[in-house]
CSV table of C-alpha atoms and ligand atoms in Angstrom, one decimal:
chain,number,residue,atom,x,y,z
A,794,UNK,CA,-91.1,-288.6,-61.6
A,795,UNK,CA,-89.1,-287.4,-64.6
A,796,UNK,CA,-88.0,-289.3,-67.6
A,797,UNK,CA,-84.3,-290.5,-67.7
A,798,UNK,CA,-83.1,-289.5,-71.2
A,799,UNK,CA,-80.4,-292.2,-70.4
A,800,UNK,CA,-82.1,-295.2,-69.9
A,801,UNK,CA,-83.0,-297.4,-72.6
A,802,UNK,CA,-86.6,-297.3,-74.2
A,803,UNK,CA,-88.9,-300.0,-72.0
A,804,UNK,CA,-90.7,-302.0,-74.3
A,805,UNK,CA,-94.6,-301.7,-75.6
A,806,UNK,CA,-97.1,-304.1,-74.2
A,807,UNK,CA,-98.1,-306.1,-76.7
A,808,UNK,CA,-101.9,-306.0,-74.6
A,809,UNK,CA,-101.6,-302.6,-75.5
A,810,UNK,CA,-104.6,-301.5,-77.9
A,811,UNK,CA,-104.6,-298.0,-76.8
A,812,UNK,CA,-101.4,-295.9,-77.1
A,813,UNK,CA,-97.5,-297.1,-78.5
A,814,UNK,CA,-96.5,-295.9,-75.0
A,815,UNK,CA,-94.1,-298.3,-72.7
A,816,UNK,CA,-94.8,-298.1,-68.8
A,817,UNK,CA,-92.3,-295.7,-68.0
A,818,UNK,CA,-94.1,-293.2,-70.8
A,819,UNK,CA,-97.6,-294.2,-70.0
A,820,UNK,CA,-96.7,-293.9,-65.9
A,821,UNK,CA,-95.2,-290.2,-67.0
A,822,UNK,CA,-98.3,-289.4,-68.4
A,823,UNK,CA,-100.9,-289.7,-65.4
A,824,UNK,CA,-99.5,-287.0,-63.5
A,825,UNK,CA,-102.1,-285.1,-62.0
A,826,UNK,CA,-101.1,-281.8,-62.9
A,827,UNK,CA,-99.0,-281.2,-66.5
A,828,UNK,CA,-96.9,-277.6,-65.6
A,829,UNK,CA,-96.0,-276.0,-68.7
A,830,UNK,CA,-94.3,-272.8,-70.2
A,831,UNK,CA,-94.2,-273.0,-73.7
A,832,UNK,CA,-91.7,-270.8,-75.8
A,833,UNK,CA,-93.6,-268.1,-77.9
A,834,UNK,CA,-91.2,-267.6,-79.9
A,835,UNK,CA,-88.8,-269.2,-82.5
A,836,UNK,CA,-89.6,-272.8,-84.0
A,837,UNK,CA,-91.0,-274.1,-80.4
A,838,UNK,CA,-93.8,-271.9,-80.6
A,839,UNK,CA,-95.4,-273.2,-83.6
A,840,UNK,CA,-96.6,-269.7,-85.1
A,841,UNK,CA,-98.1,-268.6,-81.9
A,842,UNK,CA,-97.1,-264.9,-83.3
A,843,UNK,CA,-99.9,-266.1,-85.6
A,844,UNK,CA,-102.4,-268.2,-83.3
A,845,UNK,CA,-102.0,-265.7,-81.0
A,846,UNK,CA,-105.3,-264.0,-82.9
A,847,UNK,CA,-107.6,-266.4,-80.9
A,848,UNK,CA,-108.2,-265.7,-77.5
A,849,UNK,CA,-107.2,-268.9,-76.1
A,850,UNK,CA,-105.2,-270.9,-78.0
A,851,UNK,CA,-104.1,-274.2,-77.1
A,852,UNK,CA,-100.4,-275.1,-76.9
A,853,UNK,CA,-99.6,-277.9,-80.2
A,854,UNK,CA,-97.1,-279.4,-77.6
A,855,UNK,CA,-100.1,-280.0,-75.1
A,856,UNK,CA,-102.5,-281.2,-77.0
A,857,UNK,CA,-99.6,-283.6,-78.4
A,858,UNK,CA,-99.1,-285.3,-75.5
A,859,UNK,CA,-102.5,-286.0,-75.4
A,860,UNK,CA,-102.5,-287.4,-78.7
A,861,UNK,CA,-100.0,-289.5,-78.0
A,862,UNK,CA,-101.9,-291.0,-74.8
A,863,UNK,CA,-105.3,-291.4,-76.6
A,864,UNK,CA,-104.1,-293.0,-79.5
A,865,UNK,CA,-101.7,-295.0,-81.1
A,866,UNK,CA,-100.1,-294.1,-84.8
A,867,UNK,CA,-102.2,-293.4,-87.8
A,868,UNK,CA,-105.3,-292.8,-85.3
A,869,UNK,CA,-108.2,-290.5,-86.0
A,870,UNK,CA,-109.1,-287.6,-83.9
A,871,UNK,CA,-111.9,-285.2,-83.8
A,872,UNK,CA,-111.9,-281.4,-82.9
A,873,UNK,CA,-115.3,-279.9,-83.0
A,874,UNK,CA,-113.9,-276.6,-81.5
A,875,UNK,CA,-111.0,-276.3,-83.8
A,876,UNK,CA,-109.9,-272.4,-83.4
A,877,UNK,CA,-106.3,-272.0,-84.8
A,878,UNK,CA,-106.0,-275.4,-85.0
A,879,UNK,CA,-103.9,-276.4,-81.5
A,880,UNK,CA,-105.1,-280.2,-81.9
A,881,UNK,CA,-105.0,-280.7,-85.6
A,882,UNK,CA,-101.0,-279.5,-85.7
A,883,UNK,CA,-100.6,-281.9,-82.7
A,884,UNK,CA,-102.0,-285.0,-85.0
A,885,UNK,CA,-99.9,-283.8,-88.1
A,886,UNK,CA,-96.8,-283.7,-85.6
A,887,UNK,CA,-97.9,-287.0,-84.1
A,888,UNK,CA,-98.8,-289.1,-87.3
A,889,UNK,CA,-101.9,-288.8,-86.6
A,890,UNK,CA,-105.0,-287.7,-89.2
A,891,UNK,CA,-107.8,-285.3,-87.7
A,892,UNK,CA,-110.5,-283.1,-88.3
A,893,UNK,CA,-111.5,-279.9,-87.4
A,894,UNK,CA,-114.8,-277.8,-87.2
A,895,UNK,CA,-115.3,-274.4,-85.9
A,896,UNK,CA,-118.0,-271.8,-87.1
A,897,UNK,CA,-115.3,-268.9,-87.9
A,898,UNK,CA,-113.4,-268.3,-91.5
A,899,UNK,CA,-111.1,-266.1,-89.2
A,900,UNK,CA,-109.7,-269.0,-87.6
A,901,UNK,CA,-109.9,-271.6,-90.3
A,902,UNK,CA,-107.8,-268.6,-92.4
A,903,UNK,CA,-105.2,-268.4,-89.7
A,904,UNK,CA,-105.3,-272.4,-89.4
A,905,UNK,CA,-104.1,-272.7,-93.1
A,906,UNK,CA,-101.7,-269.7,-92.6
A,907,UNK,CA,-100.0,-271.6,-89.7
A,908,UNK,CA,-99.8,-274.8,-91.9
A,909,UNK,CA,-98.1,-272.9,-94.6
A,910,UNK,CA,-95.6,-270.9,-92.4
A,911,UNK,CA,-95.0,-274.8,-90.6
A,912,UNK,CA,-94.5,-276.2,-93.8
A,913,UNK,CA,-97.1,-279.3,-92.6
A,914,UNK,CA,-100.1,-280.2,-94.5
A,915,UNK,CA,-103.1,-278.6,-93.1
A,916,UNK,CA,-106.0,-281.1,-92.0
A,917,UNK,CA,-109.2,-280.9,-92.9
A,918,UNK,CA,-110.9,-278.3,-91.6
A,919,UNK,CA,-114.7,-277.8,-92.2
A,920,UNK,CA,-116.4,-274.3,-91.6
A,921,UNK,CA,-119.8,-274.8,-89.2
A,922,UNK,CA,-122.1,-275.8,-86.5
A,923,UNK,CA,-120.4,-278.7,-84.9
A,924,UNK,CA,-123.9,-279.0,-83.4
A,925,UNK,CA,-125.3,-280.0,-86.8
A,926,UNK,CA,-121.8,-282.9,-87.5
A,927,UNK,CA,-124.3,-284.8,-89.2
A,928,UNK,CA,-124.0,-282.8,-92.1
A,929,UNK,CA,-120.9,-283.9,-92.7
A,930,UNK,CA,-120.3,-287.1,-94.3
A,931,UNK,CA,-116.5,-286.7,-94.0
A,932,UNK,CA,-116.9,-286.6,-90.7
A,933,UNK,CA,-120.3,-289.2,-90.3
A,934,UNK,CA,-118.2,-291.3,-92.4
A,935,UNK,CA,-115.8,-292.3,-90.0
A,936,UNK,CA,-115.4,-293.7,-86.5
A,937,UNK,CA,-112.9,-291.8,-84.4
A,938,UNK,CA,-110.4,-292.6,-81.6
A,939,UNK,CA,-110.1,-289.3,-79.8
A,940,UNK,CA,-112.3,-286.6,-79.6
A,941,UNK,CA,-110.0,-283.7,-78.3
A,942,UNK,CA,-111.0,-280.4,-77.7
A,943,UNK,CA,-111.4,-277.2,-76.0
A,944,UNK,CA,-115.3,-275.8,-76.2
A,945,UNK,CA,-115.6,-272.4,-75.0
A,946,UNK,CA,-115.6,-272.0,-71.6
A,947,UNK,CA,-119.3,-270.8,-70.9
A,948,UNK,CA,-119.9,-267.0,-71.2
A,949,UNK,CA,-116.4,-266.5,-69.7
A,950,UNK,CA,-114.9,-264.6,-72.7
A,951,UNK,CA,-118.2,-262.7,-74.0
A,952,UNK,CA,-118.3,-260.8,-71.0
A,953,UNK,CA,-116.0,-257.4,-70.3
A,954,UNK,CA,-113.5,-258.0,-67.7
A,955,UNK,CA,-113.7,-255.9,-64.0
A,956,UNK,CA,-111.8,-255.4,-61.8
A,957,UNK,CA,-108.0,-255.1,-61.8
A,958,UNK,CA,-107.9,-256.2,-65.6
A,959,UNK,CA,-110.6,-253.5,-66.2
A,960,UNK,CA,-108.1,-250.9,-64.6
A,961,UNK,CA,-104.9,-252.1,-66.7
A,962,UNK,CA,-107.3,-251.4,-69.4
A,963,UNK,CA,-107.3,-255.0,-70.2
A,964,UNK,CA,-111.3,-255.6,-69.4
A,965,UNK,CA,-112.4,-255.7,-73.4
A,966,UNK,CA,-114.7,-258.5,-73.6
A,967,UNK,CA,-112.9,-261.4,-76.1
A,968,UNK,CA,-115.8,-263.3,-77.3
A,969,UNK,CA,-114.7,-266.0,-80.1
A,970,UNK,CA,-117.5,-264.8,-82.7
A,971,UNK,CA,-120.3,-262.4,-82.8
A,972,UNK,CA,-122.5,-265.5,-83.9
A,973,UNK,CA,-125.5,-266.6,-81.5
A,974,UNK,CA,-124.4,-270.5,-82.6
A,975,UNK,CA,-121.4,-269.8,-80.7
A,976,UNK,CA,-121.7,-271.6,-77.7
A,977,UNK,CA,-119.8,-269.2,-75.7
A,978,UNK,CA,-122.0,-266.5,-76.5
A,979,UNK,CA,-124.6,-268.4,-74.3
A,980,UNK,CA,-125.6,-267.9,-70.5
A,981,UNK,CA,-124.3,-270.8,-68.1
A,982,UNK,CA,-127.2,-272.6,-68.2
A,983,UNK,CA,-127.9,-272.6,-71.9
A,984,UNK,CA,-124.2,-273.6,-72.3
A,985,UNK,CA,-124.4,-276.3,-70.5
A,986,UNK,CA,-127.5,-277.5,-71.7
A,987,UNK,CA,-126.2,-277.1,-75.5
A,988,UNK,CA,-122.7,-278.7,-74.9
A,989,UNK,CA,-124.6,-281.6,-74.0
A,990,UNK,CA,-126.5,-282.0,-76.6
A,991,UNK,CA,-123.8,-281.9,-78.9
A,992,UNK,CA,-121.9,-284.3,-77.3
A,993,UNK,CA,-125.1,-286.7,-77.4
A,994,UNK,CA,-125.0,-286.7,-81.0
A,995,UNK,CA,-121.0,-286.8,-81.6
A,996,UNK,CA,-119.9,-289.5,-78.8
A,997,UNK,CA,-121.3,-292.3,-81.5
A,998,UNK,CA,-118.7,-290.7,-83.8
A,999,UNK,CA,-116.5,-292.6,-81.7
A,1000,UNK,CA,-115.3,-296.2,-82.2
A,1001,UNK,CA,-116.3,-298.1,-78.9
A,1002,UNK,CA,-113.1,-297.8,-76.3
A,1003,UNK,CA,-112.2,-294.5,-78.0
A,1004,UNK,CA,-111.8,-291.1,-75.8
A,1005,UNK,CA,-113.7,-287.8,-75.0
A,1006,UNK,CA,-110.8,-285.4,-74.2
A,1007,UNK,CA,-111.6,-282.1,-73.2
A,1008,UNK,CA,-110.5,-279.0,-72.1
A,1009,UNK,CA,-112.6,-276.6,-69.3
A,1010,UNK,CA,-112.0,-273.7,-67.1
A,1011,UNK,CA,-114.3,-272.8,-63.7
A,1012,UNK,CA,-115.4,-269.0,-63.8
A,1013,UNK,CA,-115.8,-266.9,-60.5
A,1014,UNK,CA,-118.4,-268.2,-58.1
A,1015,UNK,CA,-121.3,-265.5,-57.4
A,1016,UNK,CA,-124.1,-265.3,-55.2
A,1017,UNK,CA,-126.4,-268.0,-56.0
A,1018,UNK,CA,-124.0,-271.2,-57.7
A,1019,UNK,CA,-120.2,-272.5,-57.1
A,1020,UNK,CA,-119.6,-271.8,-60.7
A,1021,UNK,CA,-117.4,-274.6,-61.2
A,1022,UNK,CA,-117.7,-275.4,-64.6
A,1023,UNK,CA,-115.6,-278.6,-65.1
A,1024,UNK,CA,-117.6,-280.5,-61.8
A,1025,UNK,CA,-121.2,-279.5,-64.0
A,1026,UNK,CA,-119.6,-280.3,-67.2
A,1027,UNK,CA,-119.1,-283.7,-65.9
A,1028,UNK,CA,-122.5,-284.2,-64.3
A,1029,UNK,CA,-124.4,-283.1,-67.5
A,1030,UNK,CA,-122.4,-285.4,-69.6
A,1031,UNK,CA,-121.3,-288.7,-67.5
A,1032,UNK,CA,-124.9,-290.1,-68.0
A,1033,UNK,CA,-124.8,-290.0,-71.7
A,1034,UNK,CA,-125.2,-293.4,-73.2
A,1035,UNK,CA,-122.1,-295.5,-72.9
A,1036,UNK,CA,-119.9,-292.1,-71.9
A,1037,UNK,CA,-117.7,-293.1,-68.5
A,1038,UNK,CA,-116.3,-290.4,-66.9
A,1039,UNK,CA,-112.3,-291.2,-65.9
A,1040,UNK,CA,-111.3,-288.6,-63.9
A,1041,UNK,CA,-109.3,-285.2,-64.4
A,1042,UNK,CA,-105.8,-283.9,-64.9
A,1043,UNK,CA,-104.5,-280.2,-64.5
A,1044,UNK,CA,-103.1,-278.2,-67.2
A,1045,UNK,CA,-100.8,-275.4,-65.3
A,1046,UNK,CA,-100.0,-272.7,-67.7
A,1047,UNK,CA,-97.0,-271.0,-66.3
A,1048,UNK,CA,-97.3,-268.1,-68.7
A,1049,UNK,CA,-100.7,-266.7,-67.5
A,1050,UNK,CA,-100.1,-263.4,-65.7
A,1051,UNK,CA,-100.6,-263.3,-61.8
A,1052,UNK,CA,-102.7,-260.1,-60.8
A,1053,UNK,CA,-104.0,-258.6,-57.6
A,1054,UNK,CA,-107.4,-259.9,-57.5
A,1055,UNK,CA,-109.7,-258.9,-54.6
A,1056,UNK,CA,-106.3,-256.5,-53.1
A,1057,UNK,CA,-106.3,-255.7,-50.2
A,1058,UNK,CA,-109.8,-256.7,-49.3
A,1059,UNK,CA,-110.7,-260.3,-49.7
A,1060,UNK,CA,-109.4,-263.5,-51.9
A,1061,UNK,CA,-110.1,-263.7,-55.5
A,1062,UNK,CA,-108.8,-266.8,-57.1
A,1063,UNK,CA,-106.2,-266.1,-59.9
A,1064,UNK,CA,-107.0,-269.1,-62.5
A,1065,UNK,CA,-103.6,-270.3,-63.6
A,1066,UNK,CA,-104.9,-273.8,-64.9
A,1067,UNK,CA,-107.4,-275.6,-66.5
A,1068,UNK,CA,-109.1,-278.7,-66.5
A,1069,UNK,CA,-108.4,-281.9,-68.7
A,1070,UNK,CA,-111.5,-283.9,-68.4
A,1071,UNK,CA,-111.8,-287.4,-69.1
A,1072,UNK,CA,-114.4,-289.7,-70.5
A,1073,UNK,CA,-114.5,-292.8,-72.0
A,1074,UNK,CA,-117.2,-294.7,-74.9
A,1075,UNK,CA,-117.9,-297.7,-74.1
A,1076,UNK,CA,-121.7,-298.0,-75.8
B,359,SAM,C1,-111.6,-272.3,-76.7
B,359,SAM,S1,-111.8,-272.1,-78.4
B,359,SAM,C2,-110.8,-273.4,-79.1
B,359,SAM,C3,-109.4,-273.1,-79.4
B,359,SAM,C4,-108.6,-274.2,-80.0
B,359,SAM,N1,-108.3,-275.2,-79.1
B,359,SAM,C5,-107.2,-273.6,-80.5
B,359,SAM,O1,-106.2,-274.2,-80.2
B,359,SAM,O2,-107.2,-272.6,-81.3
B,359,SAM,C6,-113.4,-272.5,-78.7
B,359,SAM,C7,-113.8,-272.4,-80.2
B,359,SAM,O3,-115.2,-272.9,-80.4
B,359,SAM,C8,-115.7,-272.2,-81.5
B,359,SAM,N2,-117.2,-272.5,-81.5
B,359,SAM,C9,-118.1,-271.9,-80.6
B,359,SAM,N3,-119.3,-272.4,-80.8
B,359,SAM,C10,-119.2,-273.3,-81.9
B,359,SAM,C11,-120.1,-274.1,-82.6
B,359,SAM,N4,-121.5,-274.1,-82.3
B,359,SAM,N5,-119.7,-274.9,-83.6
B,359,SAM,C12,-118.3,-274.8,-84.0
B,359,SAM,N6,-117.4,-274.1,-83.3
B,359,SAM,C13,-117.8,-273.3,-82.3
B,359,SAM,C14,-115.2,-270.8,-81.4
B,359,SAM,O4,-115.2,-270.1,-82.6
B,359,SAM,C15,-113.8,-271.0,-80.8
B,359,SAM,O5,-112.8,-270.9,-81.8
């Protein structure tokens, strides 16, 4: 379904306690699968010539419309994987006030960069171990709506590329840091293991009916597991106290690069989309 421009606004709900959404906006935004192609240049792009320095940076516009669904104006959101800073220019362009943690200076730098060349105010943005939040009593002193973010996505990045990237000379490994707190410096298993520990101690950061949004991509299968991250994300983390898993939707990124993969022997997925996973606190 697509959004007449022409037709007048529907009205809010007035039951409505989580978004400032009317049905027509709200029905828009449960599509399974979100397709995107986001310009990377010019004032759409929101500095990506700049975020572009992180490996993966998330689209402002994306993580906007999330914004938007979680929570209503003047909410609070939490990014404990901050990078460049994809959610916290979301909530400045949404009227919405955030936080952001992530153990690099690199990406904090760029982050205040970005707000400067965007002429926004930067949020605040705290240099550490979002496994240690506690810390942090500007963040312990609050109770969030949203948590929205993008962890690393296991090992995926730390590792060289093979393959058909390796041959286009594209197989450098990207790992986010060099630091063993990174979490996507970790094996699978540790990763897992340590995600959900986190997220043990930050889901009471948020209030009760508030949102776990976040952002996973599966990784090959081998030999001896499936490898699909998102299904054990979910299992590790649904039977956290008062966390309710609510289901998935599909980010389609239209500007990754097809390649070859597996050519002309056997099928190698090409990963064009990630996973939007969905949880809910309801201690
Ligand atoms: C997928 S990226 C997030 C990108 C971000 N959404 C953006 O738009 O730039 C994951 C981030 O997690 C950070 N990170 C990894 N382990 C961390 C930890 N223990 N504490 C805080 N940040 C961590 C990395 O430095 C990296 O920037």
């Amino acid at each position: 379904m697509m959004m007449d421009e022409a037709q007048e606004p529907s009205p809010i709900d007035p039951r409505n306690r989580l978004n400032d959404l009317s049905g027509r906006e709200w029905t828009y935004a449960l599509r399974s699968v979100i397709s995107t192609r986001y310009p990377t240049r010019g004032p759409e792009a929101y500095a990506h010539h700049l975020r572009r320095l992180h490996p993966s940076p998330k689209p402002p516009q994306l993580m906007a419309e999330l914004v938007r669904f979680f929570t209503k104006r003047g909410g609070h959101v939490l990014d404990p994987f901050a990078g460049v800073g994809g959610t916290l220019i979301a909530c400045s362009l949404e009227g919405r006030s955030a936080i952001g943690v992530d153990l690099s200076e690199v990406y904090a730098a760029c982050y205040a960069e970005v707000c400067a060349t965007l002429e926004i105010a930067p949020q605040p943005y705290i240099i550490g171990d979002s496994r240690h939040l506690q810390r942090y009593p500007a963040i312990t002193a609050q109770r969030f709506d949203l948590i929205l973010t993008d962890p690393p996505y296991a090992q995926m990045l730390a590792k060289p590329k093979t393959g058909e990237r390796k041959k286009r000379g594209q197989g450098a490994a990207t790992p986010f840091t060099d630091s063993a707190d990174d979490l996507g410096n970790l094996g699978y298993w540790e990763f897992l293991s340590a995600l959900r520990d986190l997220f043990a101690n930050t889901i009471p950061l948020l209030r009760p009916g508030g949102h776990l949004v976040l952002f996973t991509k599966d990784l090959q299968p081998s030999p001896d597991h499936h490898n699909m991250l998102h299904a054990d994300i979910v299992a590790n983390l649904r039977d956290l106290p008062g966390l309710e898993y609510r289901g998935y939707q599909i980010w389609h990124d239209q500007s990754q690069n097809f390649y070859p993969f597996g050519y002309p022997f056997t099928f190698v997925a090409n990963q064009v989309h990630q996973f939007i996973l969905i949880f809910r606190y309801r201690p």
